[in-house]
Coordinates of C-alpha atoms and ligand atoms in Angstrom, one line a residue:
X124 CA -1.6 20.9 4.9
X125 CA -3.3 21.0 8.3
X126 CA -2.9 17.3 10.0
X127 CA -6.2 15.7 10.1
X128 CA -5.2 12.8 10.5
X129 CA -4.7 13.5 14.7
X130 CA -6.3 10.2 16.4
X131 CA -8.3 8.8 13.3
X132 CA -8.4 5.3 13.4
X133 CA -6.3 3.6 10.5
X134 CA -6.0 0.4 9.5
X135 CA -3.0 -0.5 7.3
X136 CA -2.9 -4.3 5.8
X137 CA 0.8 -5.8 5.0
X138 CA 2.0 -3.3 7.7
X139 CA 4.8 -5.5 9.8
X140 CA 7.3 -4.3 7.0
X141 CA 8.3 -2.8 4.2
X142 CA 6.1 0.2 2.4
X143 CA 3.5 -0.9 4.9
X144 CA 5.7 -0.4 7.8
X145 CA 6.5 3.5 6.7
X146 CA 2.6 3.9 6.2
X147 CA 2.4 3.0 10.1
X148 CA 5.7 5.1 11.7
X149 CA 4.2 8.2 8.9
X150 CA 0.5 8.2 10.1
X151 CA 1.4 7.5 13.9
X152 CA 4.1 10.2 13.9
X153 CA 0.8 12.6 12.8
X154 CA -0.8 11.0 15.7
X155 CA -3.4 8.5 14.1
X156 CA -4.3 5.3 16.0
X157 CA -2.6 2.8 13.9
X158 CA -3.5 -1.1 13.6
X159 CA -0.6 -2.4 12.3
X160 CA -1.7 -5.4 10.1
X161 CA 0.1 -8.8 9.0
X162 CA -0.3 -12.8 9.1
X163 CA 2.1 -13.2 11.1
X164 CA 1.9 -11.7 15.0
X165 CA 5.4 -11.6 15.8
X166 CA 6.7 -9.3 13.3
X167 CA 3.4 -7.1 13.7
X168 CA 3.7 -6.5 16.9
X169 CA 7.5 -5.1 16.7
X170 CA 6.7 -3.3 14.4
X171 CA 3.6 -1.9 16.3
X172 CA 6.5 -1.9 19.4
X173 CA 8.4 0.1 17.7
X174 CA 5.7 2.6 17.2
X175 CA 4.9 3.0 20.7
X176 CA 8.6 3.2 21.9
X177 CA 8.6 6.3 19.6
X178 CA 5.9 7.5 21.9
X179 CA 2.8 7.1 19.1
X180 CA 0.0 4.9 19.0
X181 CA -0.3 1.4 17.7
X182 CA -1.5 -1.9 18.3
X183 CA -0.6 -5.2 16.0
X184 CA -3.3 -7.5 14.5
X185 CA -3.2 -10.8 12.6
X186 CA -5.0 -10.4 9.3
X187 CA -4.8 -12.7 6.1
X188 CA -6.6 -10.9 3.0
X189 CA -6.8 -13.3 1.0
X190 CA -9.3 -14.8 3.6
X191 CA -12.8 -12.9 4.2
X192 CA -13.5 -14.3 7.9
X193 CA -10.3 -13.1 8.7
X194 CA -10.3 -9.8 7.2
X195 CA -14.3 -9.6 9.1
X196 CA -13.3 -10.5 12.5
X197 CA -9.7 -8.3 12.4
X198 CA -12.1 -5.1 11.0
X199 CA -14.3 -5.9 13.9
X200 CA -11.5 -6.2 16.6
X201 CA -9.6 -3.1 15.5
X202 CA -13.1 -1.0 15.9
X203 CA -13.8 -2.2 18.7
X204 CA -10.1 -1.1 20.4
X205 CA -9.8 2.1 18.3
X206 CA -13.6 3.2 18.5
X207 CA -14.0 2.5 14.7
X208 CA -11.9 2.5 11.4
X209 CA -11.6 6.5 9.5
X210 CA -8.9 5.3 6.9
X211 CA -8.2 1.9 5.2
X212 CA -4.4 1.6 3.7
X213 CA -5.1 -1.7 1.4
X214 CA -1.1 -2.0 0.9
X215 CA -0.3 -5.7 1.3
X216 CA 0.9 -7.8 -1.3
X217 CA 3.2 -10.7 -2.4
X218 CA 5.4 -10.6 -5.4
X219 CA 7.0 -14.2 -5.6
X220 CA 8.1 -14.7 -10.0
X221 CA 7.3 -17.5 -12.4
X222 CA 7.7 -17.3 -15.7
X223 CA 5.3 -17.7 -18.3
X224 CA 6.0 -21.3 -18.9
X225 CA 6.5 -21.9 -15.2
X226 CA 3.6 -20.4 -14.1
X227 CA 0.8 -22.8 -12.6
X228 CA -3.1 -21.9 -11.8
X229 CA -1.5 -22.6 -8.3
X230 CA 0.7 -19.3 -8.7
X231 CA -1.4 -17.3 -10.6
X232 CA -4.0 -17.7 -8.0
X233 CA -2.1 -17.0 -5.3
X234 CA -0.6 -13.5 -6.5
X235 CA -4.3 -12.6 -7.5
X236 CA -5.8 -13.7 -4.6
X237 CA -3.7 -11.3 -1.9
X238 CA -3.3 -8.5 -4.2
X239 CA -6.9 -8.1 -5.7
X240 CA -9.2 -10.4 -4.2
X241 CA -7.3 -9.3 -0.8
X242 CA -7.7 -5.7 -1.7
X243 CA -11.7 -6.3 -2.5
X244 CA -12.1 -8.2 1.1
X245 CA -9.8 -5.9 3.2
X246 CA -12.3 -2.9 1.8
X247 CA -15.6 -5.2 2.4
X248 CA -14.2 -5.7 5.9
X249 CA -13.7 -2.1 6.7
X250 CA -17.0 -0.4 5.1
X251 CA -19.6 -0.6 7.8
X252 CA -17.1 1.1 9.9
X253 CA -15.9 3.9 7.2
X254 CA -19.3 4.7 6.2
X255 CA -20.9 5.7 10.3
X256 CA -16.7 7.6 10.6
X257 CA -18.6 10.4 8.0
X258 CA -15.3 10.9 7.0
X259 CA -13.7 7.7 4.9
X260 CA -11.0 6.8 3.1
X261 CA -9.4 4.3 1.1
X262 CA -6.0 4.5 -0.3
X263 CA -4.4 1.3 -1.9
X264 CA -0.9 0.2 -2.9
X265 CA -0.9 -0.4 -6.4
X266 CA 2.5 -0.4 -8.5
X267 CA 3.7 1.0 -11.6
X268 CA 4.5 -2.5 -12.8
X269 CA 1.4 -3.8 -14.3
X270 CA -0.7 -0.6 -14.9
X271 CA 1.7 1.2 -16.8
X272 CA 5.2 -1.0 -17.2
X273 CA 6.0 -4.6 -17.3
X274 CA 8.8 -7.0 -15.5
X275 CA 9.5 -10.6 -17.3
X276 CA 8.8 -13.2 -14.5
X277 CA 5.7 -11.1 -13.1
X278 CA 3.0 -10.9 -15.4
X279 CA 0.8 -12.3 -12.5
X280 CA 1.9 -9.4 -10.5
X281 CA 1.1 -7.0 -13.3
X282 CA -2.3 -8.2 -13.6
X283 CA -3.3 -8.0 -10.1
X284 CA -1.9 -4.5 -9.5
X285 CA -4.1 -3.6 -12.6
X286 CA -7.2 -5.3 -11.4
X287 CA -6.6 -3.2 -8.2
X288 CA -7.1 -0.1 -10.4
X289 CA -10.1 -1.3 -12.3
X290 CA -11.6 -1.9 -9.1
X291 CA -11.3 1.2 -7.6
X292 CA -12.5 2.9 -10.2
X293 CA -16.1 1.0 -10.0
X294 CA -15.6 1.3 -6.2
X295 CA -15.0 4.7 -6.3
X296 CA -18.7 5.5 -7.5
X297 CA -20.2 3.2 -4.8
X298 CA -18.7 4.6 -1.8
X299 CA -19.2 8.2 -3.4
X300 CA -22.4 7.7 -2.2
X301 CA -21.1 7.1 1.8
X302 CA -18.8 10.3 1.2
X303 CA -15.8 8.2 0.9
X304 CA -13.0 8.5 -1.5
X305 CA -10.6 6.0 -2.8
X306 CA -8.0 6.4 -4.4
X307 CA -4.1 4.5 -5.7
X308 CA -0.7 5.0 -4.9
X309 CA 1.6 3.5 -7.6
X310 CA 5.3 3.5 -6.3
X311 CA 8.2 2.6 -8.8
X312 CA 11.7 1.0 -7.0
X313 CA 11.2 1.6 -3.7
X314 CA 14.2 0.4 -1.0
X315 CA 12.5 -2.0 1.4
X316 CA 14.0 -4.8 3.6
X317 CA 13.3 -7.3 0.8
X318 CA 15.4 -5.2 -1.9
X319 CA 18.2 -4.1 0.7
X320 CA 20.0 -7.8 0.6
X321 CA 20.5 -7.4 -3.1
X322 CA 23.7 -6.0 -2.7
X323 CA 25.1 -2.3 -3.9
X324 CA 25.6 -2.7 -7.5
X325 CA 22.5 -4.4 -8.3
X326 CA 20.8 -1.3 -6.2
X327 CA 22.7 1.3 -8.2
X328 CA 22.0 0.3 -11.7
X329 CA 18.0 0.1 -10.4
X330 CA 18.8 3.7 -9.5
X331 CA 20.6 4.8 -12.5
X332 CA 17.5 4.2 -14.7
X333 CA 15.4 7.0 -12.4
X334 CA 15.3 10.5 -13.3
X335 CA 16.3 11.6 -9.6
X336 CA 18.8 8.9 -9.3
X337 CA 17.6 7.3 -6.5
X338 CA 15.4 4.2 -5.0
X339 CA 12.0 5.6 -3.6
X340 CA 12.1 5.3 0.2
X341 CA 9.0 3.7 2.1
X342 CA 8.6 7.5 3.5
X343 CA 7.9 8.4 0.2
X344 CA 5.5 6.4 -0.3
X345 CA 4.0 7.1 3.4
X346 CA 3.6 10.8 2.6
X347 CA 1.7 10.2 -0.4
X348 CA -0.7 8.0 1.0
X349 CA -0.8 10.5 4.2
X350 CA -2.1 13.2 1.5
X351 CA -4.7 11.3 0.3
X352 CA -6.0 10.5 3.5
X353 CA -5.9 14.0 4.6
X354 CA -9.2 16.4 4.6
X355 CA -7.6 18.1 2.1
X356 CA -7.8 15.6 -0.6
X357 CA -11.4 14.9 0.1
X358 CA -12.5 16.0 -3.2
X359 CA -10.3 13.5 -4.9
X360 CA -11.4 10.0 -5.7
X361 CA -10.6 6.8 -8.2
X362 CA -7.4 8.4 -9.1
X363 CA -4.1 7.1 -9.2
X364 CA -1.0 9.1 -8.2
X365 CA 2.7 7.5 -9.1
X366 CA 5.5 8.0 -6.8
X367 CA 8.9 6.5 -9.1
X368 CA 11.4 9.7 -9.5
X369 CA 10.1 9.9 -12.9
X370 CA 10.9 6.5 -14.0
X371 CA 8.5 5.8 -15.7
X372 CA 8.8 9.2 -17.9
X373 CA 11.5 8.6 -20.5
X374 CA 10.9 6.8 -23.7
X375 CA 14.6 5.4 -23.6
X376 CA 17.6 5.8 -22.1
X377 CA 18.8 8.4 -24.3
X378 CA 15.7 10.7 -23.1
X379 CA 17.0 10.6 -20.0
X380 CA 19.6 13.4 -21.5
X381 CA 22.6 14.7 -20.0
X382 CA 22.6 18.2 -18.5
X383 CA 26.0 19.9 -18.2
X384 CA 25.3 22.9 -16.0
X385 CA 27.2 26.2 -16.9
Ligands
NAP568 P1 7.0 -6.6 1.8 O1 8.1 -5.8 2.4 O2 7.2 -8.0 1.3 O3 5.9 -6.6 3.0 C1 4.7 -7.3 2.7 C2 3.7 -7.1 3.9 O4 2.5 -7.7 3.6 C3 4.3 -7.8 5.2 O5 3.9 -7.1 6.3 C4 3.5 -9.2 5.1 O6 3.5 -9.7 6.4 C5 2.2 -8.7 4.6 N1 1.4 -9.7 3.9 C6 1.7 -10.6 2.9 N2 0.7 -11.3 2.5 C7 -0.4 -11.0 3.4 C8 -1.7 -11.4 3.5 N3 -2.2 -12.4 2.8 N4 -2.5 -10.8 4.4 C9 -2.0 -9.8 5.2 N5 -0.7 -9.4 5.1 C10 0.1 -9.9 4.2 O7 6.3 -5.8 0.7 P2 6.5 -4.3 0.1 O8 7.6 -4.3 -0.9 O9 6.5 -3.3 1.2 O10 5.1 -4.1 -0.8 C11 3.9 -3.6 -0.1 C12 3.0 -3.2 -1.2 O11 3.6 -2.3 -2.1 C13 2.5 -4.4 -2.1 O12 1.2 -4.3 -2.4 C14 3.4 -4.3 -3.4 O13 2.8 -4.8 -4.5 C15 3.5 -2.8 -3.4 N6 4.7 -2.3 -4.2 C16 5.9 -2.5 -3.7 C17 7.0 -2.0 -4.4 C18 8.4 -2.1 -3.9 O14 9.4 -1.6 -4.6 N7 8.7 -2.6 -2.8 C19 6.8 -1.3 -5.7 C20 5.5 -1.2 -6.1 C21 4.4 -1.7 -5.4 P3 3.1 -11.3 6.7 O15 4.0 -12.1 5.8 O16 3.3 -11.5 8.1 O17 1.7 -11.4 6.3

C-alpha cells in the first residue's frame, strides 16, 4: 500500500487516549497533520506532545461531540491551522454500565448522545471541509459489542454502536455524491489505558476466549482505520470491517478446538 496519507489533514475525535491515541501516533508516523481531539486540553495536548517529540505533526484541540457549536467551531479552527480537513476518525466514545433496572433516561442519553448523536455532529462539522479536500473520508469506531455481540450492564452501549452503523449506511449514499467514503471499524478487546488497571488475570481470561490469544492492541486498530483512509480503499464505502482475533467467530467454547501439531 503506497502512503497517501503524507500531510493530509486528519482529524481524530476521543484522540488524548486510548484507541484514539494509536489512531494519532499511526497516521502522524505516515506523516499526516494530525488534530488530536478531546474535552479536556491537558491530556490532548500530551498526547499531541508526544507526537511532535517523535518528530511528526500534531496539534491538540478541545472538542465535545456531544455538543454541535463545539464540534463547528473546533472543525473550523483545525482547517484553518491545517489548510482544511481530508480524513475524519469519529472514534470517541464513553462506555460507563448500568444495568437494565438501574439504567435512567439520564444514562441512556448520555451514552447515546457521545457515541451516535456525537458521531452525526463530528461528521456535520467536518463536511464542508471534506467535500472542497476532493478526496474524503470518514472512518468511525464502532465495536463488536452491540452490532454483533452483547455485554450485560451495556445495552446502552450496544445500541449506540449500532445506531453508528445504521447511520453510516444512509450516510454513505449522501456523501457518495461528494466522492467521499465512509466506512466502520469494529474492534473486539482491545488493551487500552482504561483496561490495563484491571490486573493480569482478569486480562488473561479476556484473552483466552480469542482465537489468537491475545487482547487487540490500539495499533491494531490504527492500521485498520489507516487502510481505510488510504487511496487504496477509495472504492469501499458503508462497510464495516472487525478487528477481534476472531472472537467473535466461534459458536462456543468448544469450537474454539484444540490443535495438537504433529
Ligand atoms: P478511552 O480510552 O476511554 O478514550 C476515550 C477518548 O474519548 C478520550 O480521549 C476522551 O477524552 C474522549 N472523549 C470522551 N467523551 C468525549 C466527548 N464527548 N467529546 C470528545 N471526546 C470525548 O476509550 P477507548 O477505549 O479508546 O474507546 C475509543 C472508541 O473505541 C470508543 O468509541 C469505543 O466505543 C470504541 N471501542 C473500544 C473498545 C476497547 O476495547 N477499548 C472496543 C470496542 C470499541 P476526554 O475525556 O478528555 O474528552
Amino acid at each position: 500500500m503506497s502512503n497517501t496519507i503524507k500531510d493530509k489533514s486528519v482529524l481524530i475525535t476521543g484522540a488524548s487516549k486510548g484507541i484514539g491515541k494509536g489512531i494519532a501516533r499511526i497516521f502522524a508516523n505516515h506523516g499526516a497533520q494530525v488534530a488530536v481531539v478531546a474535552r479536556h486540553m491537558e491530556s490532548a495536548e500530551e498526547c499531541a506532545a508526544e507526537i511532535r517529540n517523535s518528530g511528526w505533526n500534531a496539534k491538540a484541540f478541545v472538542g465535545d461531540v456531544s455538543d454541535r457549536t463545539s464540534m463547528m467551531n473546533l472543525a473550523q479552527e483545525v482547517a484553518q491551522t491545517f489548510g482544511g480537513i481530508d480524513v475524519l476518525c469519529a472514534n470517541a466514545g464513553i462506555f460507563p454500565s448500568a444495568s437494565l433496572e438501574e439504567m435512567t433516561g439520564d444514562h441512556w442519553d448520555q451514552v447515546i448522545n457521545t457515541n451516535a448523536r456525537g458521531t452525526l455532529f463530528a461528521l456535520q462539522a467536518c463536511l464542508p471541509y471534506l467535500k472542497s479536500a476532493h478526496y474524503g473520508r470518514v472512518i468511525i469506531t464502532s465495536s463488536i459489542t452491540g452490532p454483533v455481540t452483547g455485554y450485560a450492564g451495556w445495552s446502552h452501549y450496544g445500541a449506540s454502536k449500532a445506531a453508528q452503523l445504521g447511520f453510516m449506511r444512509s450516510a454513505a449514499l449522501e456523501l457518495a455524491h461528494y466522492n467521499i467514503t465512509i466506512n466502520a471499524v469494529m474492534p473486539g478487546n482491545i488493551l487500552t489505558e482504561g483496561l490495563q488497571g484491571l490486573g493480569n488475570d482478569y486480562l488473561e481470561r479476556m484473552a483466552s476466549s480469542i482465537p489468537l490469544k491475545r487482547l487487540g492492541s490500539v495499533e491494531d486498530i490504527a492500521h485498520a482505520a489507516l487502510f481505510l483512509a488510504s487511496k487504496e480503499a477509495g472504492f469501499i464505502t458503508g462497510q464495516t470491517l472487525i478487528v477481534d482475533g476472531g472472537q467473535t467467530i466461534p459458536e462456543n467454547v468448544e469450537a474454539m478446538g484444540s490443535l495438537t501439531t504433529c
